Amino acid sequence: MRAPDPTALISSLRGTHPTDTLIKVCGFTTAANAAMAAAAGADMLGLVFAPGSKRLVNPTVARAIGDRIKSMFPREGTDVARLLQPGEPASVDAATWYSRGAACLRAAAAVRPLLFGVFANQPVDEVNAIATAANLDVIQLSGTEGMDGLDAYCRPVVKAVHIADGDAVSDIVAKIHAGRPLAVLFDTKSKSQPSAMGGTGEVFDWKLAADVAATYPFFLAGGLRPDNVVEAVSLVKPFALDVSSGVEASAGVKCVDKVQAFIKAVKSL
């Protein structure tokens, strides 16, 4: 008799399906607000450490948020860090690598909501110190950091790739082929806020993303809201979504109704 798939088994315990589109809600500043999103079904929670962000938290607050979330989903003996290890990147092509990364994130998020720390153009030592103090699961680099040197970070890395008007599919593919982060996240290169690294609420051309999604799994971000997320998922078919300003009452404060509506819309597909 064939043994049950462990990812499917763990997913069933949280009421999720292993092929569901994952949802990351980003930019929490309090444990209560993060717990609300976790209870609503968010798979990943983002905490911002990038200097100058309206959603900035310090490691002490972040640790308290993480402790609250982990207490909601106790899984004795389940090593989330081990689940986030996709193997050696040199032995596989880019499409296979990112598929492995997506599978790792699915398996780990099936245990409990994962804690992402969002950084932008900060020294590696600083990022690692914060990731350790806050007990993060994943480091997200949302600045102009390159794809090189990701092994220097103490947690698996998700790298943001900002899509500008005029970018072609070949440009995007070249960027994601340049390294081997655990996953890539496509966000909008803002025209109105050129120095912004995310959270602007602006949308890029989803048709570009759809062409890339046929081969490479990725996070889709940029201007997602409860009223457009079904269209985005239906057109692009990403393996994961990242939402911030689209579900906020104010910067750093998520609206319960918007979070629930966003998650319900995605889970209904």
mmCIF file of C-alpha atoms in Angstrom:
data_model
loop_
_atom_site.group_PDB
_atom_site.id
_atom_site.type_symbol
_atom_site.label_atom_id
_atom_site.label_comp_id
_atom_site.label_asym_id
_atom_site.label_seq_id
_atom_site.Cartn_x
_atom_site.Cartn_y
_atom_site.Cartn_z
ATOM 1 C CA MET A 1 0.000 0.000 0.000
ATOM 2 C CA ARG A 2 1.391 3.383 -0.987
ATOM 3 C CA ALA A 3 2.213 5.735 1.895
ATOM 4 C CA PRO A 4 0.186 9.005 1.929
ATOM 5 C CA ASP A 5 1.877 12.113 0.566
ATOM 6 C CA PRO A 6 3.159 14.031 3.630
ATOM 7 C CA THR A 7 2.478 17.457 2.131
ATOM 8 C CA ALA A 8 -1.121 16.531 1.370
ATOM 9 C CA LEU A 9 -1.546 15.093 4.858
ATOM 10 C CA ILE A 10 -0.171 18.192 6.592
ATOM 11 C CA SER A 11 -2.220 20.451 4.300
ATOM 12 C CA SER A 12 -5.404 18.640 5.258
ATOM 13 C CA LEU A 13 -4.736 19.397 8.907
ATOM 14 C CA ARG A 14 -4.897 23.135 8.119
ATOM 15 C CA GLY A 15 -7.819 22.765 5.725
ATOM 16 C CA THR A 16 -5.723 23.558 2.660
ATOM 17 C CA HIS A 17 -5.079 21.684 -0.574
ATOM 18 C CA PRO A 18 -1.553 21.151 -1.911
ATOM 19 C CA THR A 19 -2.412 22.823 -5.238
ATOM 20 C CA ASP A 20 -4.068 25.938 -3.746
ATOM 21 C CA THR A 21 -2.630 29.325 -4.672
ATOM 22 C CA LEU A 22 -0.646 30.404 -1.620
ATOM 23 C CA ILE A 23 -1.340 33.791 -0.055
ATOM 24 C CA LYS A 24 1.190 36.058 1.608
ATOM 25 C CA VAL A 25 -0.152 39.095 3.443
ATOM 26 C CA CYS A 26 2.629 41.576 4.041
ATOM 27 C CA GLY A 27 3.298 44.542 6.305
ATOM 28 C CA PHE A 28 2.050 43.646 9.788
ATOM 29 C CA THR A 29 2.975 45.746 12.788
ATOM 30 C CA THR A 30 1.063 44.016 15.615
ATOM 31 C CA ALA A 31 0.606 40.428 16.755
ATOM 32 C CA ALA A 32 -3.184 40.757 16.933
ATOM 33 C CA ASN A 33 -3.434 41.932 13.320
ATOM 34 C CA ALA A 34 -1.149 39.142 12.111
ATOM 35 C CA ALA A 35 -3.110 36.558 14.106
ATOM 36 C CA MET A 36 -6.301 37.752 12.428
ATOM 37 C CA ALA A 37 -4.822 37.107 8.980
ATOM 38 C CA ALA A 38 -3.446 33.724 10.022
ATOM 39 C CA ALA A 39 -6.844 32.688 11.356
ATOM 40 C CA ALA A 40 -8.430 33.842 8.083
ATOM 41 C CA GLY A 41 -6.193 31.462 6.120
ATOM 42 C CA ALA A 42 -3.067 33.395 5.120
ATOM 43 C CA ASP A 43 -0.204 31.032 4.278
ATOM 44 C CA MET A 44 2.602 33.536 4.813
ATOM 45 C CA LEU A 45 2.958 36.740 6.808
ATOM 46 C CA GLY A 46 5.399 39.509 5.910
ATOM 47 C CA LEU A 47 7.197 41.768 8.388
ATOM 48 C CA VAL A 48 9.026 44.768 6.950
ATOM 49 C CA PHE A 49 12.509 45.755 8.154
ATOM 50 C CA ALA A 50 13.445 48.028 5.239
ATOM 51 C CA PRO A 51 14.476 51.470 6.522
ATOM 52 C CA GLY A 52 11.987 54.221 5.770
ATOM 53 C CA SER A 53 9.038 51.895 5.293
ATOM 54 C CA LYS A 54 5.645 52.989 6.615
ATOM 55 C CA ARG A 55 5.253 49.407 7.837
ATOM 56 C CA LEU A 56 8.598 49.122 9.628
ATOM 57 C CA VAL A 57 8.814 46.841 12.678
ATOM 58 C CA ASN A 58 11.715 46.131 15.011
ATOM 59 C CA PRO A 59 12.993 42.613 15.775
ATOM 60 C CA THR A 60 11.431 42.540 19.249
ATOM 61 C CA VAL A 61 7.950 43.248 17.898
ATOM 62 C CA ALA A 62 8.557 40.812 15.048
ATOM 63 C CA ARG A 63 9.567 38.075 17.476
ATOM 64 C CA ALA A 64 6.369 38.638 19.464
ATOM 65 C CA ILE A 65 4.332 38.389 16.260
ATOM 66 C CA GLY A 66 6.076 35.153 15.335
ATOM 67 C CA ASP A 67 5.592 33.663 18.790
ATOM 68 C CA ARG A 68 1.868 34.444 18.614
ATOM 69 C CA ILE A 69 1.507 32.780 15.219
ATOM 70 C CA LYS A 70 3.486 29.692 16.186
ATOM 71 C CA SER A 71 1.372 29.259 19.314
ATOM 72 C CA MET A 72 -1.723 29.115 17.092
ATOM 73 C CA PHE A 73 -0.349 26.231 15.002
ATOM 74 C CA PRO A 74 1.618 23.862 17.243
ATOM 75 C CA ARG A 75 3.170 20.998 15.294
ATOM 76 C CA GLU A 76 5.465 19.049 17.555
ATOM 77 C CA GLY A 77 8.359 17.441 15.713
ATOM 78 C CA THR A 78 7.791 19.252 12.404
ATOM 79 C CA ASP A 79 10.954 21.003 11.222
ATOM 80 C CA VAL A 80 9.829 23.903 9.017
ATOM 81 C CA ALA A 81 13.435 24.897 8.288
ATOM 82 C CA ARG A 82 14.142 21.441 6.869
ATOM 83 C CA LEU A 83 11.055 21.627 4.650
ATOM 84 C CA LEU A 84 12.416 24.850 3.123
ATOM 85 C CA GLN A 85 15.588 23.186 1.772
ATOM 86 C CA PRO A 86 15.237 22.419 -1.968
ATOM 87 C CA GLY A 87 18.644 20.786 -2.472
ATOM 88 C CA GLU A 88 21.635 21.756 -4.571
ATOM 89 C CA PRO A 89 20.895 24.315 -7.308
ATOM 90 C CA ALA A 90 23.851 23.459 -9.523
ATOM 91 C CA SER A 91 22.370 20.096 -10.472
ATOM 92 C CA VAL A 92 19.110 21.305 -12.081
ATOM 93 C CA ASP A 93 17.847 23.854 -14.583
ATOM 94 C CA ALA A 94 16.021 27.019 -13.527
ATOM 95 C CA ALA A 95 12.510 25.719 -14.170
ATOM 96 C CA THR A 96 13.130 22.624 -12.064
ATOM 97 C CA TRP A 97 14.756 24.669 -9.325
ATOM 98 C CA TYR A 98 11.860 27.092 -8.950
ATOM 99 C CA SER A 99 9.393 24.204 -9.027
ATOM 100 C CA ARG A 100 11.312 22.660 -6.140
ATOM 101 C CA GLY A 101 11.236 25.950 -4.269
ATOM 102 C CA ALA A 102 7.485 26.235 -4.737
ATOM 103 C CA ALA A 103 7.037 22.692 -3.433
ATOM 104 C CA CYS A 104 9.168 23.507 -0.380
ATOM 105 C CA LEU A 105 7.127 26.615 0.398
ATOM 106 C CA ARG A 106 3.884 24.671 0.000
ATOM 107 C CA ALA A 107 5.053 21.937 2.357
ATOM 108 C CA ALA A 108 6.264 24.379 5.003
ATOM 109 C CA ALA A 109 3.191 26.649 4.773
ATOM 110 C CA ALA A 110 0.989 23.605 5.232
ATOM 111 C CA VAL A 111 2.384 23.304 8.752
ATOM 112 C CA ARG A 112 1.745 26.919 9.771
ATOM 113 C CA PRO A 113 1.891 30.420 8.266
ATOM 114 C CA LEU A 114 5.493 31.223 7.390
ATOM 115 C CA LEU A 115 7.188 34.371 8.674
ATOM 116 C CA PHE A 116 8.899 36.463 5.998
ATOM 117 C CA GLY A 117 11.229 39.355 6.748
ATOM 118 C CA VAL A 118 11.302 41.999 4.014
ATOM 119 C CA PHE A 119 14.587 43.860 3.509
ATOM 120 C CA ALA A 120 15.918 46.278 0.904
ATOM 121 C CA ASN A 121 19.575 47.061 0.176
ATOM 122 C CA GLN A 122 20.774 46.278 3.706
ATOM 123 C CA PRO A 123 24.106 44.679 4.635
ATOM 124 C CA VAL A 124 24.073 40.889 4.843
ATOM 125 C CA ASP A 125 25.245 40.918 8.465
ATOM 126 C CA GLU A 126 22.404 43.248 9.441
ATOM 127 C CA VAL A 127 19.820 41.112 7.635
ATOM 128 C CA ASN A 128 21.102 37.926 9.268
ATOM 129 C CA ALA A 129 21.132 39.492 12.724
ATOM 130 C CA ILE A 130 17.517 40.617 12.365
ATOM 131 C CA ALA A 131 16.408 37.302 10.877
ATOM 132 C CA THR A 132 17.926 35.458 13.828
ATOM 133 C CA ALA A 133 16.583 37.838 16.481
ATOM 134 C CA ALA A 134 13.089 37.802 14.976
ATOM 135 C CA ASN A 135 13.200 34.026 14.330
ATOM 136 C CA LEU A 136 12.135 34.412 10.709
ATOM 137 C CA ASP A 137 11.531 31.533 8.310
ATOM 138 C CA VAL A 138 12.361 33.318 5.053
ATOM 139 C CA ILE A 139 14.285 36.430 4.009
ATOM 140 C CA GLN A 140 12.757 38.493 1.210
ATOM 141 C CA LEU A 141 15.082 40.859 -0.608
ATOM 142 C CA SER A 142 13.053 43.622 -2.216
ATOM 143 C CA GLY A 143 15.792 46.069 -3.166
ATOM 144 C CA THR A 144 18.287 46.182 -6.001
ATOM 145 C CA GLU A 145 20.335 43.323 -4.571
ATOM 146 C CA GLY A 146 21.659 40.985 -7.226
ATOM 147 C CA MET A 147 21.126 37.261 -7.468
ATOM 148 C CA ASP A 148 24.711 36.542 -6.462
ATOM 149 C CA GLY A 149 25.828 35.685 -2.953
ATOM 150 C CA LEU A 150 22.503 34.426 -1.643
ATOM 151 C CA ASP A 151 24.277 31.637 0.246
ATOM 152 C CA ALA A 152 25.569 34.291 2.652
ATOM 153 C CA TYR A 153 22.092 34.716 4.150
ATOM 154 C CA CYS A 154 21.069 32.629 7.141
ATOM 155 C CA ARG A 155 17.579 31.850 5.833
ATOM 156 C CA PRO A 156 16.198 30.818 2.444
ATOM 157 C CA VAL A 157 15.811 33.858 0.195
ATOM 158 C CA VAL A 158 12.881 35.026 -1.917
ATOM 159 C CA LYS A 159 14.066 37.698 -4.344
ATOM 160 C CA ALA A 160 11.810 40.449 -5.664
ATOM 161 C CA VAL A 161 12.053 41.284 -9.370
ATOM 162 C CA HIS A 162 10.496 44.633 -10.268
ATOM 163 C CA ILE A 163 8.678 44.748 -13.605
ATOM 164 C CA ALA A 164 8.710 48.055 -15.481
ATOM 165 C CA ASP A 165 6.709 49.316 -18.450
ATOM 166 C CA GLY A 166 8.434 48.130 -21.582
ATOM 167 C CA ASP A 167 9.945 44.984 -20.050
ATOM 168 C CA ALA A 168 9.722 41.909 -22.246
ATOM 169 C CA VAL A 169 9.296 38.289 -21.194
ATOM 170 C CA SER A 170 12.907 37.663 -22.214
ATOM 171 C CA ASP A 171 14.074 40.421 -19.828
ATOM 172 C CA ILE A 172 12.209 38.835 -16.921
ATOM 173 C CA VAL A 173 13.421 35.335 -17.699
ATOM 174 C CA ALA A 174 17.017 36.583 -17.898
ATOM 175 C CA LYS A 175 16.677 38.084 -14.414
ATOM 176 C CA ILE A 176 15.348 34.919 -12.824
ATOM 177 C CA HIS A 177 17.976 32.784 -14.569
ATOM 178 C CA ALA A 178 20.727 34.920 -13.013
ATOM 179 C CA GLY A 179 20.629 33.123 -9.652
ATOM 180 C CA ARG A 180 18.929 30.535 -7.527
ATOM 181 C CA PRO A 181 16.834 32.056 -4.725
ATOM 182 C CA LEU A 182 14.191 29.788 -3.221
ATOM 183 C CA ALA A 183 11.597 31.751 -5.215
ATOM 184 C CA VAL A 184 11.133 35.006 -7.085
ATOM 185 C CA LEU A 185 8.445 37.613 -6.501
ATOM 186 C CA PHE A 186 7.272 39.829 -9.348
ATOM 187 C CA ASP A 187 6.281 43.328 -8.263
ATOM 188 C CA THR A 188 5.650 46.622 -10.020
ATOM 189 C CA LYS A 189 8.422 49.078 -10.765
ATOM 190 C CA SER A 190 6.515 52.172 -9.706
ATOM 191 C CA LYS A 191 6.415 55.179 -12.014
ATOM 192 C CA SER A 192 4.913 57.498 -9.402
ATOM 193 C CA GLN A 193 7.231 56.307 -6.595
ATOM 194 C CA PRO A 194 10.454 55.254 -8.366
ATOM 195 C CA SER A 195 12.363 54.643 -5.130
ATOM 196 C CA ALA A 196 9.639 52.409 -3.659
ATOM 197 C CA MET A 197 10.429 48.714 -3.272
ATOM 198 C CA GLY A 198 6.813 47.533 -3.003
ATOM 199 C CA GLY A 199 3.523 48.294 -1.315
ATOM 200 C CA THR A 200 2.585 51.006 -3.837
ATOM 201 C CA GLY A 201 -0.682 49.451 -4.975
ATOM 202 C CA GLU A 202 0.344 49.704 -8.645
ATOM 203 C CA VAL A 203 -0.235 46.909 -11.161
ATOM 204 C CA PHE A 204 2.121 45.801 -13.929
ATOM 205 C CA ASP A 205 1.209 43.970 -17.151
ATOM 206 C CA TRP A 206 -0.189 40.616 -16.010
ATOM 207 C CA LYS A 207 0.092 39.189 -19.536
ATOM 208 C CA LEU A 208 3.872 39.266 -19.147
ATOM 209 C CA ALA A 209 3.574 37.358 -15.897
ATOM 210 C CA ALA A 210 1.230 34.813 -17.468
ATOM 211 C CA ASP A 211 3.796 34.033 -20.164
ATOM 212 C CA VAL A 212 6.479 33.436 -17.529
ATOM 213 C CA ALA A 213 4.160 31.374 -15.294
ATOM 214 C CA ALA A 214 3.850 28.748 -17.996
ATOM 215 C CA THR A 215 7.402 27.647 -17.106
ATOM 216 C CA TYR A 216 8.431 29.201 -13.784
ATOM 217 C CA PRO A 217 6.454 29.331 -10.503
ATOM 218 C CA PHE A 218 6.573 32.732 -8.782
ATOM 219 C CA PHE A 219 4.857 35.119 -6.356
ATOM 220 C CA LEU A 220 2.623 37.730 -7.991
ATOM 221 C CA ALA A 221 2.513 41.118 -6.255
ATOM 222 C CA GLY A 222 1.609 44.682 -7.148
ATOM 223 C CA GLY A 223 -1.823 46.262 -6.838
ATOM 224 C CA LEU A 224 -3.726 43.137 -5.801
ATOM 225 C CA ARG A 225 -7.079 43.726 -4.106
ATOM 226 C CA PRO A 226 -10.168 41.691 -3.213
ATOM 227 C CA ASP A 227 -11.928 43.015 -6.331
ATOM 228 C CA ASN A 228 -9.203 42.087 -8.851
ATOM 229 C CA VAL A 229 -7.483 39.040 -7.398
ATOM 230 C CA VAL A 230 -9.749 36.487 -9.105
ATOM 231 C CA GLU A 231 -8.932 38.048 -12.472
ATOM 232 C CA ALA A 232 -5.211 38.041 -11.615
ATOM 233 C CA VAL A 233 -5.123 34.390 -10.596
ATOM 234 C CA SER A 234 -7.274 33.291 -13.523
ATOM 235 C CA LEU A 235 -5.044 35.070 -16.048
ATOM 236 C CA VAL A 236 -1.582 34.605 -14.547
ATOM 237 C CA LYS A 237 -1.902 31.349 -12.563
ATOM 238 C CA PRO A 238 0.931 32.124 -10.106
ATOM 239 C CA PHE A 239 1.746 29.644 -7.374
ATOM 240 C CA ALA A 240 1.566 32.407 -4.741
ATOM 241 C CA LEU A 241 0.258 35.938 -4.207
ATOM 242 C CA ASP A 242 1.625 38.821 -2.164
ATOM 243 C CA VAL A 243 -0.758 41.533 -0.960
ATOM 244 C CA SER A 244 -0.161 44.532 1.273
ATOM 245 C CA SER A 245 -1.812 47.898 0.611
ATOM 246 C CA GLY A 246 -4.783 46.236 -1.100
ATOM 247 C CA VAL A 247 -6.069 44.867 2.214
ATOM 248 C CA GLU A 248 -5.142 47.745 4.526
ATOM 249 C CA ALA A 249 -7.197 50.124 6.631
ATOM 250 C CA SER A 250 -4.046 52.257 6.973
ATOM 251 C CA ALA A 251 -0.331 51.650 6.509
ATOM 252 C CA GLY A 252 0.644 48.656 8.639
ATOM 253 C CA VAL A 253 -2.934 47.940 9.751
ATOM 254 C CA LYS A 254 -4.824 45.279 7.818
ATOM 255 C CA CYS A 255 -8.588 45.534 7.458
ATOM 256 C CA VAL A 256 -10.335 42.386 8.704
ATOM 257 C CA ASP A 257 -13.051 42.550 6.059
ATOM 258 C CA LYS A 258 -10.583 43.115 3.203
ATOM 259 C CA VAL A 259 -8.257 40.320 4.338
ATOM 260 C CA GLN A 260 -11.120 37.881 4.666
ATOM 261 C CA ALA A 261 -12.607 38.904 1.309
ATOM 262 C CA PHE A 262 -9.235 38.555 -0.435
ATOM 263 C CA ILE A 263 -8.542 35.100 0.992
ATOM 264 C CA LYS A 264 -12.108 33.895 0.383
ATOM 265 C CA ALA A 265 -11.906 35.003 -3.259
ATOM 266 C CA VAL A 266 -8.645 33.127 -3.841
ATOM 267 C CA LYS A 267 -9.697 29.982 -2.002
ATOM 268 C CA SER A 268 -12.950 29.868 -4.000
ATOM 269 C CA LEU A 269 -11.071 29.273 -7.261
#
